[in-house]
């Protein structure tokens, strides 16, 4: 005999979208079960960025002191180095106060913090090691979730199911929802390198005619990603590790010595970049949010931001529906409202990401600057850069249509 739980909302997935939603619902006194398939939050690098929008939410939840007690690295500005020319690409100090920076905190620390805050509310139930496998249905709507646990099958009965189980969502096919898949001409090779002996300014990325490499500062090392054309992994491997290290050194000269730390292809992981978006985010009784509704490209580093914003929009729509009695029609209306609110900002950001991918794939734009820049380029930079910096800061920091938690 399996176990059974009953809740008002069952959230599948304990990533940024799922944990934030679980916490927000529990604070509003709504019984919520969050199912997370892993036993802990420790896993591969999936981005560490905590954006100004998320920091505003942390403030609104009264969690700032606890957040600040966890080690993190605030970055008020980010540079890009194009053909050896260092440019201030992002300046978060142009954003409204108080959160005028992005900060880097290991994602598991952020999730631990939010989950422990959730656990202070009696209506928050996080079940780790529970892998959702299917939904249950009845009377024309989704009625709950089936999950696999070490103790056997768990069935969670709920009035609303929210799938926040990431870009490889198992819930999406279980709900019969299919995403539109955009062709992305680029992939990423991820690797870690020790920080260089001589510290360098926080630098988001390095671009030459030969390669683009992002360098994300993390405690004690740099998380790096080389952007390669889709399908070029085999050719990169065939060219050999020496050639790879040479490419890293040529693109990011300060990392010449650190590149020696790459001793095997096991140190370099291939991430297939995907851009997908559901046409329809919900069916009666169930909604998809975060990467489950829209896998984002790593371009602009906004996936976590968008996942958190979806969670806030969902809480804003679902809380009044439950406080008004949780009628099925009200829940479905809330789901419609979430899609209506979040689909356009997501589509706009994905369109911009696809534009960047097109540039990367063709190489157009990478040879834009000479080193040193010509007089014409210097004049253009003086004109364009201050505006571009503001736009970039806003896009990375908040994305389109940022959400605010309703009281
Ligand atoms: C290598 C890499 C680097 C990235 N860098 C950045 C970055 O710098 N900045 C940024 O903003 N974004 C970044 N992203 C994107 C970002 O990680 C995602 O957009 C974001 O985590 C999406 O949040 P989510 O909660 O929707 O999904 P996820 O974070 O994917 O969380 C889904 C959760 O659901 C759980 N789960 C999955 N299936 C089930 C199931 N069947 N049952 C129960 N639980 C399940 C998973 O274990 C996971 O905990 C990066 C992604 C990758 C892969």
Short mmCIF file of C-alpha atoms and ligand atoms in Angstrom, two decimals:
data_model
loop_
_atom_site.label_atom_id
_atom_site.label_comp_id
_atom_site.label_asym_id
_atom_site.label_seq_id
_atom_site.Cartn_x
_atom_site.Cartn_y
_atom_site.Cartn_z
CA UNK A 1 0.00 0.00 0.00
CA UNK A 2 1.52 3.35 -1.06
CA UNK A 3 1.50 6.56 0.93
CA UNK A 4 -1.08 9.28 0.38
CA UNK A 5 -0.92 13.00 1.05
CA UNK A 6 -3.57 15.63 0.57
CA UNK A 7 -2.84 19.30 -0.13
CA UNK A 8 -4.39 22.28 -1.79
CA UNK A 9 -1.45 22.65 -4.17
CA UNK A 10 1.16 20.08 -5.23
CA UNK A 11 4.28 21.62 -6.74
CA UNK A 12 6.54 19.25 -8.69
CA UNK A 13 10.22 20.25 -8.60
CA UNK A 14 12.31 21.91 -5.91
CA UNK A 15 14.27 24.28 -8.14
CA UNK A 16 14.04 28.09 -7.92
CA UNK A 17 10.50 28.15 -9.36
CA UNK A 18 9.12 25.34 -7.20
CA UNK A 19 10.69 26.32 -3.87
CA UNK A 20 9.76 30.00 -4.23
CA UNK A 21 6.17 29.09 -5.13
CA UNK A 22 5.94 26.61 -2.24
CA UNK A 23 7.20 29.22 0.20
CA UNK A 24 4.86 31.96 -1.06
CA UNK A 25 1.80 29.70 -0.90
CA UNK A 26 2.69 28.39 2.55
CA UNK A 27 3.13 31.95 3.87
CA UNK A 28 -0.42 32.61 2.72
CA UNK A 29 -1.60 29.61 4.76
CA UNK A 30 -2.21 27.38 1.72
CA UNK A 31 -1.41 23.70 2.23
CA UNK A 32 1.35 22.92 -0.25
CA UNK A 33 3.38 19.79 -0.96
CA UNK A 34 6.60 20.28 -2.95
CA UNK A 35 8.06 17.10 -4.47
CA UNK A 36 11.77 17.10 -5.30
CA UNK A 37 13.30 14.03 -6.90
CA UNK A 38 16.79 14.54 -5.44
CA UNK A 39 17.63 13.97 -1.78
CA UNK A 40 19.35 17.35 -1.51
CA UNK A 41 19.89 20.56 -3.48
CA UNK A 42 23.55 19.82 -4.24
CA UNK A 43 24.06 19.20 -7.94
CA UNK A 44 25.88 20.38 -11.00
CA UNK A 45 26.30 24.06 -11.66
CA UNK A 46 23.03 25.51 -12.91
CA UNK A 47 23.75 29.18 -12.47
CA UNK A 48 24.31 31.11 -9.28
CA UNK A 49 22.91 34.46 -10.21
CA UNK A 50 20.56 36.14 -7.76
CA UNK A 51 19.09 39.07 -9.66
CA UNK A 52 17.85 42.43 -8.32
CA UNK A 53 14.25 41.21 -8.84
CA UNK A 54 14.92 38.16 -6.63
CA UNK A 55 16.71 40.36 -4.09
CA UNK A 56 13.63 42.60 -3.97
CA UNK A 57 11.57 39.48 -3.24
CA UNK A 58 14.01 38.42 -0.50
CA UNK A 59 13.55 41.89 1.03
CA UNK A 60 9.76 41.69 0.71
CA UNK A 61 9.85 38.34 2.53
CA UNK A 62 11.94 39.82 5.34
CA UNK A 63 14.79 37.41 4.61
CA UNK A 64 17.56 39.87 3.92
CA UNK A 65 19.46 39.32 7.13
CA UNK A 66 19.48 35.54 6.68
CA UNK A 67 20.39 35.95 3.01
CA UNK A 68 23.30 38.24 3.84
CA UNK A 69 24.59 35.70 6.37
CA UNK A 70 25.23 33.24 3.50
CA UNK A 71 28.48 33.92 1.61
CA UNK A 72 27.83 35.53 -1.76
CA UNK A 73 29.61 37.83 -4.19
CA UNK A 74 27.80 41.04 -5.19
CA UNK A 75 28.71 42.31 -8.66
CA UNK A 76 27.64 45.91 -9.32
CA UNK A 77 29.22 45.89 -12.79
CA UNK A 78 30.21 43.33 -15.37
CA UNK A 79 32.72 43.75 -18.17
CA UNK A 80 32.97 42.13 -21.56
CA UNK A 81 36.26 41.86 -23.39
CA UNK A 82 35.83 42.07 -27.16
CA UNK A 83 38.94 41.40 -29.20
CA UNK A 84 41.05 42.34 -26.20
CA UNK A 85 39.18 45.63 -25.62
CA UNK A 86 37.60 45.79 -22.15
CA UNK A 87 34.14 47.34 -22.10
CA UNK A 88 31.83 47.97 -19.16
CA UNK A 89 28.89 46.01 -20.56
CA UNK A 90 26.56 45.98 -17.56
CA UNK A 91 26.28 48.57 -14.79
CA UNK A 92 23.62 47.65 -12.25
CA UNK A 93 24.22 50.89 -10.37
CA UNK A 94 22.01 52.48 -13.06
CA UNK A 95 19.05 50.50 -11.61
CA UNK A 96 16.74 51.89 -8.93
CA UNK A 97 17.87 51.35 -5.31
CA UNK A 98 18.27 49.42 -3.10
CA UNK A 99 19.34 46.32 -5.07
CA UNK A 100 21.68 47.67 -7.67
CA UNK A 101 23.78 44.56 -8.24
CA UNK A 102 23.59 40.90 -9.18
CA UNK A 103 25.01 38.61 -6.58
CA UNK A 104 26.44 35.14 -6.97
CA UNK A 105 25.35 32.59 -4.40
CA UNK A 106 25.59 28.82 -4.96
CA UNK A 107 22.08 27.77 -6.00
CA UNK A 108 21.88 25.08 -3.32
CA UNK A 109 22.55 27.68 -0.61
CA UNK A 110 19.74 29.86 -1.95
CA UNK A 111 17.36 26.88 -2.17
CA UNK A 112 18.34 25.70 1.33
CA UNK A 113 17.61 29.17 2.69
CA UNK A 114 14.20 29.40 0.99
CA UNK A 115 13.25 25.83 1.93
CA UNK A 116 14.21 26.38 5.57
CA UNK A 117 12.10 29.53 5.58
CA UNK A 118 9.23 27.50 4.08
CA UNK A 119 9.62 24.89 6.82
CA UNK A 120 8.72 27.57 9.41
CA UNK A 121 5.18 27.50 8.05
CA UNK A 122 3.04 24.52 9.09
CA UNK A 123 1.39 24.37 5.66
CA UNK A 124 4.72 23.84 3.83
CA UNK A 125 5.62 20.21 3.15
CA UNK A 126 8.77 19.52 1.16
CA UNK A 127 9.24 15.86 0.24
CA UNK A 128 12.79 15.19 -0.94
CA UNK A 129 13.61 12.02 -2.89
CA UNK A 130 10.14 11.96 -4.47
CA UNK A 131 10.16 11.71 -8.25
CA UNK A 132 6.85 12.56 -9.85
CA UNK A 133 6.00 10.06 -12.56
CA UNK A 134 2.43 10.88 -13.57
CA UNK A 135 -0.67 12.81 -12.67
CA UNK A 136 -3.99 11.47 -11.44
CA UNK A 137 -7.20 12.65 -13.08
CA UNK A 138 -10.90 12.72 -12.36
CA UNK A 139 -13.96 14.66 -13.50
CA UNK A 140 -12.13 16.14 -16.47
CA UNK A 141 -9.25 17.64 -14.53
CA UNK A 142 -5.91 16.85 -12.95
CA UNK A 143 -6.45 15.78 -9.34
CA UNK A 144 -2.96 15.02 -8.11
CA UNK A 145 0.47 13.54 -8.69
CA UNK A 146 1.99 10.07 -8.46
CA UNK A 147 5.58 9.92 -7.29
CA UNK A 148 8.26 7.28 -6.76
CA UNK A 149 10.02 7.34 -3.39
CA UNK A 150 12.42 5.00 -1.60
CA UNK A 151 9.45 3.84 0.51
CA UNK A 152 7.25 3.07 -2.50
CA UNK A 153 4.61 5.01 -4.39
CA UNK A 154 3.36 8.32 -3.05
CA UNK A 155 0.10 9.81 -4.31
CA UNK A 156 -0.55 13.49 -3.59
CA UNK A 157 -4.13 14.58 -4.01
CA UNK A 158 -4.40 18.30 -4.76
CA UNK A 159 -6.80 20.88 -6.13
CA UNK A 160 -4.00 22.40 -8.20
CA UNK A 161 -0.79 20.89 -9.56
CA UNK A 162 2.10 23.14 -10.61
CA UNK A 163 4.85 21.51 -12.67
CA UNK A 164 8.15 23.27 -11.98
CA UNK A 165 10.30 20.28 -12.83
CA UNK A 166 12.72 21.95 -15.20
CA UNK A 167 13.56 21.71 -18.84
CA UNK A 168 13.45 17.88 -18.91
CA UNK A 169 10.00 18.00 -17.31
CA UNK A 170 8.30 14.64 -16.84
CA UNK A 171 5.04 16.40 -16.01
CA UNK A 172 4.76 18.16 -19.37
CA UNK A 173 4.22 14.96 -21.38
CA UNK A 174 2.07 13.57 -18.56
CA UNK A 175 -0.17 16.62 -19.03
CA UNK A 176 -0.13 16.20 -22.80
CA UNK A 177 1.60 19.59 -23.26
CA UNK A 178 4.19 19.96 -25.98
CA UNK A 179 6.63 22.83 -26.31
CA UNK A 180 7.52 24.71 -29.45
CA UNK A 181 11.24 23.93 -29.91
CA UNK A 182 13.35 26.69 -31.47
CA UNK A 183 16.47 25.63 -33.34
CA UNK A 184 19.52 26.90 -31.46
CA UNK A 185 22.74 26.91 -33.46
CA UNK A 186 25.02 26.87 -30.38
CA UNK A 187 26.00 24.62 -27.48
CA UNK A 188 28.18 25.26 -24.43
CA UNK A 189 31.19 23.44 -23.02
CA UNK A 190 31.32 24.06 -19.25
CA UNK A 191 34.47 23.82 -17.16
CA UNK A 192 36.01 25.23 -14.00
CA UNK A 193 39.33 27.01 -13.83
CA UNK A 194 41.27 28.23 -10.80
CA UNK A 195 41.26 32.00 -10.38
CA UNK A 196 44.32 33.60 -11.96
CA UNK A 197 47.15 34.61 -9.60
CA UNK A 198 46.60 38.25 -10.49
CA UNK A 199 42.91 39.04 -9.78
CA UNK A 200 40.94 40.31 -12.78
CA UNK A 201 37.83 42.50 -12.77
CA UNK A 202 34.47 40.69 -12.83
CA UNK A 203 34.12 39.76 -16.47
CA UNK A 204 31.05 38.20 -17.98
CA UNK A 205 32.51 37.16 -21.28
CA UNK A 206 35.38 37.27 -23.71
CA UNK A 207 34.87 37.35 -27.45
CA UNK A 208 37.38 36.96 -30.24
CA UNK A 209 36.88 35.95 -33.85
CA UNK A 210 37.77 32.42 -32.75
CA UNK A 211 35.70 31.88 -29.58
CA UNK A 212 33.31 33.26 -26.98
CA UNK A 213 33.93 32.27 -23.38
CA UNK A 214 31.89 33.30 -20.35
CA UNK A 215 33.74 33.46 -17.03
CA UNK A 216 31.46 33.48 -14.00
CA UNK A 217 33.24 34.18 -10.69
CA UNK A 218 32.46 31.59 -8.00
CA UNK A 219 34.02 31.16 -4.55
CA UNK A 220 37.66 30.20 -5.30
CA UNK A 221 37.29 29.47 -9.02
CA UNK A 222 35.78 30.60 -12.29
CA UNK A 223 32.91 28.74 -13.90
CA UNK A 224 33.63 29.01 -17.60
CA UNK A 225 31.62 28.20 -20.69
CA UNK A 226 32.89 28.11 -24.25
CA UNK A 227 30.15 28.64 -26.80
CA UNK A 228 30.54 26.32 -29.76
CA UNK A 229 28.42 25.75 -32.86
CA UNK A 230 25.75 23.08 -32.36
CA UNK A 231 27.10 19.66 -33.23
CA UNK A 232 30.76 20.76 -32.97
CA UNK A 233 31.54 18.72 -29.84
CA UNK A 234 33.03 15.78 -31.73
CA UNK A 235 35.24 18.07 -33.83
CA UNK A 236 36.36 19.90 -30.67
CA UNK A 237 37.27 16.58 -29.04
CA UNK A 238 39.04 15.40 -32.19
CA UNK A 239 41.18 18.56 -32.25
CA UNK A 240 42.51 17.52 -28.83
CA UNK A 241 42.76 18.94 -25.35
CA UNK A 242 45.91 20.93 -26.17
CA UNK A 243 44.03 22.81 -28.88
CA UNK A 244 41.16 23.45 -26.47
CA UNK A 245 43.49 24.83 -23.79
CA UNK A 246 45.21 26.97 -26.42
CA UNK A 247 41.84 28.38 -27.49
CA UNK A 248 40.95 29.20 -23.89
CA UNK A 249 44.32 30.93 -23.37
CA UNK A 250 44.04 32.89 -26.62
CA UNK A 251 40.50 34.07 -25.81
CA UNK A 252 41.07 34.78 -22.10
CA UNK A 253 44.78 35.63 -21.77
CA UNK A 254 44.64 36.03 -17.93
CA UNK A 255 43.62 32.35 -17.74
CA UNK A 256 46.65 31.05 -19.67
CA UNK A 257 48.11 29.35 -16.58
CA UNK A 258 44.78 28.28 -15.13
CA UNK A 259 43.90 26.47 -18.38
CA UNK A 260 46.55 23.85 -17.48
CA UNK A 261 44.04 22.61 -14.85
CA UNK A 262 42.04 21.00 -17.68
CA UNK A 263 43.63 17.55 -17.84
CA UNK A 264 40.84 15.41 -19.27
CA UNK A 265 37.64 15.80 -21.27
CA UNK A 266 35.87 14.67 -18.06
CA UNK A 267 36.66 18.17 -16.76
CA UNK A 268 34.59 19.67 -19.60
CA UNK A 269 30.84 19.08 -19.78
CA UNK A 270 28.66 19.52 -22.82
CA UNK A 271 25.41 21.45 -22.30
CA UNK A 272 22.94 21.27 -25.12
CA UNK A 273 21.41 24.75 -25.30
CA UNK A 274 17.65 24.68 -25.73
CA UNK A 275 15.04 27.34 -26.26
CA UNK A 276 11.51 26.01 -25.89
CA UNK A 277 8.16 27.42 -24.92
CA UNK A 278 4.78 25.85 -24.36
CA UNK A 279 1.93 27.12 -26.51
CA UNK A 280 -0.41 26.43 -23.66
CA UNK A 281 0.91 26.46 -20.11
CA UNK A 282 -2.01 24.81 -18.38
CA UNK A 283 -4.82 22.31 -18.58
CA UNK A 284 -7.69 22.09 -16.07
CA UNK A 285 -6.07 21.46 -12.68
CA UNK A 286 -2.41 21.80 -13.71
CA UNK A 287 0.01 24.54 -14.76
CA UNK A 288 3.66 24.54 -15.92
CA UNK A 289 6.08 27.29 -14.86
CA UNK A 290 9.82 28.00 -15.02
CA UNK A 291 11.96 25.95 -17.36
CA UNK A 292 9.15 23.38 -17.59
CA UNK A 293 7.11 26.02 -19.45
CA UNK A 294 10.02 27.67 -21.24
CA UNK A 295 13.62 26.43 -21.35
CA UNK A 296 15.80 29.53 -21.69
CA UNK A 297 19.20 29.84 -23.32
CA UNK A 298 22.04 30.81 -20.93
CA UNK A 299 22.39 34.08 -22.91
CA UNK A 300 21.91 37.04 -20.49
CA UNK A 301 21.77 34.56 -17.54
CA UNK A 302 18.07 35.08 -16.88
CA UNK A 303 16.70 31.52 -16.45
CA UNK A 304 16.60 31.70 -12.64
CA UNK A 305 15.14 35.19 -12.74
CA UNK A 306 12.34 34.10 -15.06
CA UNK A 307 11.65 30.97 -12.99
CA UNK A 308 11.33 33.08 -9.80
CA UNK A 309 9.14 35.66 -11.56
CA UNK A 310 6.83 32.88 -12.79
CA UNK A 311 6.55 31.65 -9.20
CA UNK A 312 5.62 35.14 -7.96
CA UNK A 313 3.04 35.56 -10.74
CA UNK A 314 1.58 32.14 -9.90
CA UNK A 315 1.37 32.95 -6.19
CA UNK A 316 -0.24 36.31 -6.98
CA UNK A 317 -2.91 34.55 -9.04
CA UNK A 318 -3.46 31.41 -6.95
CA UNK A 319 -3.56 32.89 -3.44
CA UNK A 320 -6.76 34.92 -4.03
CA UNK A 321 -8.31 31.90 -5.79
CA UNK A 322 -7.70 29.72 -2.72
CA UNK A 323 -8.67 32.41 -0.24
CA UNK A 324 -11.96 32.64 -2.13
CA UNK A 325 -12.56 28.90 -1.58
CA UNK A 326 -10.39 27.22 -4.24
CA UNK A 327 -13.17 26.48 -6.75
CA UNK A 328 -11.87 24.63 -9.84
CA UNK A 329 -13.03 27.46 -12.16
CA UNK A 330 -11.17 30.04 -10.06
CA UNK A 331 -8.00 27.92 -10.12
CA UNK A 332 -8.14 27.56 -13.90
CA UNK A 333 -8.77 31.29 -14.26
CA UNK A 334 -5.64 31.86 -12.16
CA UNK A 335 -3.67 29.56 -14.49
CA UNK A 336 -4.92 31.52 -17.51
CA UNK A 337 -3.84 34.73 -15.81
CA UNK A 338 -0.33 33.35 -15.21
CA UNK A 339 0.14 32.41 -18.85
CA UNK A 340 -1.29 35.74 -19.98
CA UNK A 341 1.10 37.61 -17.75
CA UNK A 342 4.29 35.61 -18.31
CA UNK A 343 4.11 34.39 -21.94
CA UNK A 344 4.94 37.73 -23.56
CA UNK A 345 7.96 38.65 -21.38
CA UNK A 346 9.26 35.12 -21.96
CA UNK A 347 8.74 35.28 -25.73
CA UNK A 348 10.49 38.67 -25.92
CA UNK A 349 13.51 37.45 -23.96
CA UNK A 350 13.73 34.26 -26.01
CA UNK A 351 13.56 36.30 -29.23
CA UNK A 352 16.53 38.35 -28.01
CA UNK A 353 18.43 35.21 -27.04
CA UNK A 354 17.80 33.76 -30.50
CA UNK A 355 19.12 36.98 -32.05
CA UNK A 356 22.35 36.63 -30.06
CA UNK A 357 22.63 32.99 -31.09
CA UNK A 358 22.33 33.97 -34.74
CA UNK A 359 25.25 36.39 -34.32
CA UNK A 360 27.30 33.74 -32.53
CA UNK A 361 26.58 31.12 -35.17
CA UNK A 362 27.52 33.33 -38.11
CA UNK A 363 30.43 35.10 -36.40
CA UNK A 364 28.88 38.42 -37.44
CA UNK A 365 29.44 41.00 -34.78
CA UNK A 366 32.47 39.35 -33.26
CA UNK A 367 34.95 41.20 -35.44
CA UNK A 368 33.14 44.42 -34.78
CA UNK A 369 35.96 46.01 -32.81
CA UNK A 370 39.56 46.49 -33.78
CA UNK A 371 42.21 46.42 -31.12
CA UNK A 372 42.86 49.23 -30.46
CA UNK A 373 39.46 50.52 -31.59
CA UNK A 374 39.51 52.87 -34.57
CA UNK A 375 38.45 56.49 -34.08
CA UNK A 376 35.06 55.71 -35.58
CA UNK A 377 34.58 52.75 -33.23
CA UNK A 378 35.59 54.85 -30.23
CA UNK A 379 33.07 57.52 -31.19
CA UNK A 380 30.36 54.89 -31.69
CA UNK A 381 31.16 53.28 -28.34
CA UNK A 382 30.96 56.64 -26.56
CA UNK A 383 27.55 57.17 -28.10
CA UNK A 384 26.04 53.71 -27.80
CA UNK A 385 27.63 52.19 -24.73
CA UNK A 386 25.95 54.27 -21.98
CA UNK A 387 22.50 53.43 -23.36
CA UNK A 388 23.40 49.80 -24.10
CA UNK A 389 24.71 49.47 -20.54
CA UNK A 390 21.43 50.72 -19.08
CA UNK A 391 19.37 48.44 -21.31
CA UNK A 392 21.54 45.41 -20.53
CA UNK A 393 21.43 46.09 -16.78
CA UNK A 394 17.67 46.30 -16.87
CA UNK A 395 17.31 43.17 -19.03
CA UNK A 396 19.66 41.04 -16.96
CA UNK A 397 18.55 42.46 -13.61
CA UNK A 398 14.80 42.37 -14.12
CA UNK A 399 13.89 41.00 -17.55
CA UNK A 400 10.69 42.18 -19.18
CA UNK A 401 7.70 42.89 -16.92
CA UNK A 402 9.14 42.08 -13.47
CA UNK A 403 6.70 40.73 -10.90
CA UNK A 404 5.94 42.17 -7.51
CA UNK A 405 4.54 40.11 -4.67
CA UNK A 406 0.99 41.26 -3.95
CA UNK A 407 0.12 41.69 -0.33
C1 LIG B 1 24.84 24.83 -16.88
C2 LIG B 1 23.76 25.84 -16.64
C3 LIG B 1 24.08 27.13 -16.29
C4 LIG B 1 23.09 28.08 -16.07
N1 LIG B 1 23.44 29.35 -15.71
C5 LIG B 1 22.49 30.25 -15.39
C6 LIG B 1 22.81 31.54 -14.88
O1 LIG B 1 23.98 31.89 -14.73
N2 LIG B 1 21.80 32.37 -14.56
C7 LIG B 1 20.50 32.02 -14.71
O2 LIG B 1 19.61 32.81 -14.40
N3 LIG B 1 20.16 30.81 -15.19
C8 LIG B 1 21.12 29.91 -15.51
N4 LIG B 1 20.78 28.67 -15.97
C9 LIG B 1 19.37 28.34 -16.14
C10 LIG B 1 18.73 28.04 -14.81
O3 LIG B 1 19.43 27.04 -14.12
C11 LIG B 1 17.29 27.62 -15.03
O4 LIG B 1 16.65 28.46 -15.94
C12 LIG B 1 16.52 27.64 -13.71
O5 LIG B 1 17.16 26.82 -12.77
C13 LIG B 1 15.10 27.18 -13.93
O6 LIG B 1 14.48 26.97 -12.70
P1 LIG B 1 13.30 25.93 -12.54
O7 LIG B 1 12.96 25.93 -11.09
O8 LIG B 1 12.26 26.20 -13.53
O9 LIG B 1 13.92 24.53 -12.97
P2 LIG B 1 15.21 23.71 -12.37
O10 LIG B 1 16.14 24.64 -11.75
O11 LIG B 1 15.62 22.85 -13.47
O12 LIG B 1 14.52 22.89 -11.20
C14 LIG B 1 13.71 21.78 -11.47
C15 LIG B 1 13.73 20.90 -10.24
O13 LIG B 1 12.81 19.85 -10.43
C16 LIG B 1 13.40 18.63 -10.02
N5 LIG B 1 12.73 17.59 -10.79
C17 LIG B 1 12.90 17.29 -12.09
N6 LIG B 1 12.07 16.31 -12.46
C18 LIG B 1 11.36 15.98 -11.35
C19 LIG B 1 10.35 15.02 -11.08
N7 LIG B 1 9.88 14.20 -12.04
N8 LIG B 1 9.85 14.94 -9.84
C20 LIG B 1 10.30 15.76 -8.85
N9 LIG B 1 11.27 16.68 -9.05
C21 LIG B 1 11.78 16.79 -10.29
C22 LIG B 1 14.87 18.79 -10.34
O14 LIG B 1 15.65 17.93 -9.58
C23 LIG B 1 15.08 20.26 -9.99
O15 LIG B 1 15.42 20.42 -8.63
C24 LIG B 1 21.75 27.71 -16.21
C25 LIG B 1 21.41 26.41 -16.56
C26 LIG B 1 22.41 25.47 -16.77
C27 LIG B 1 22.02 24.05 -17.12
#
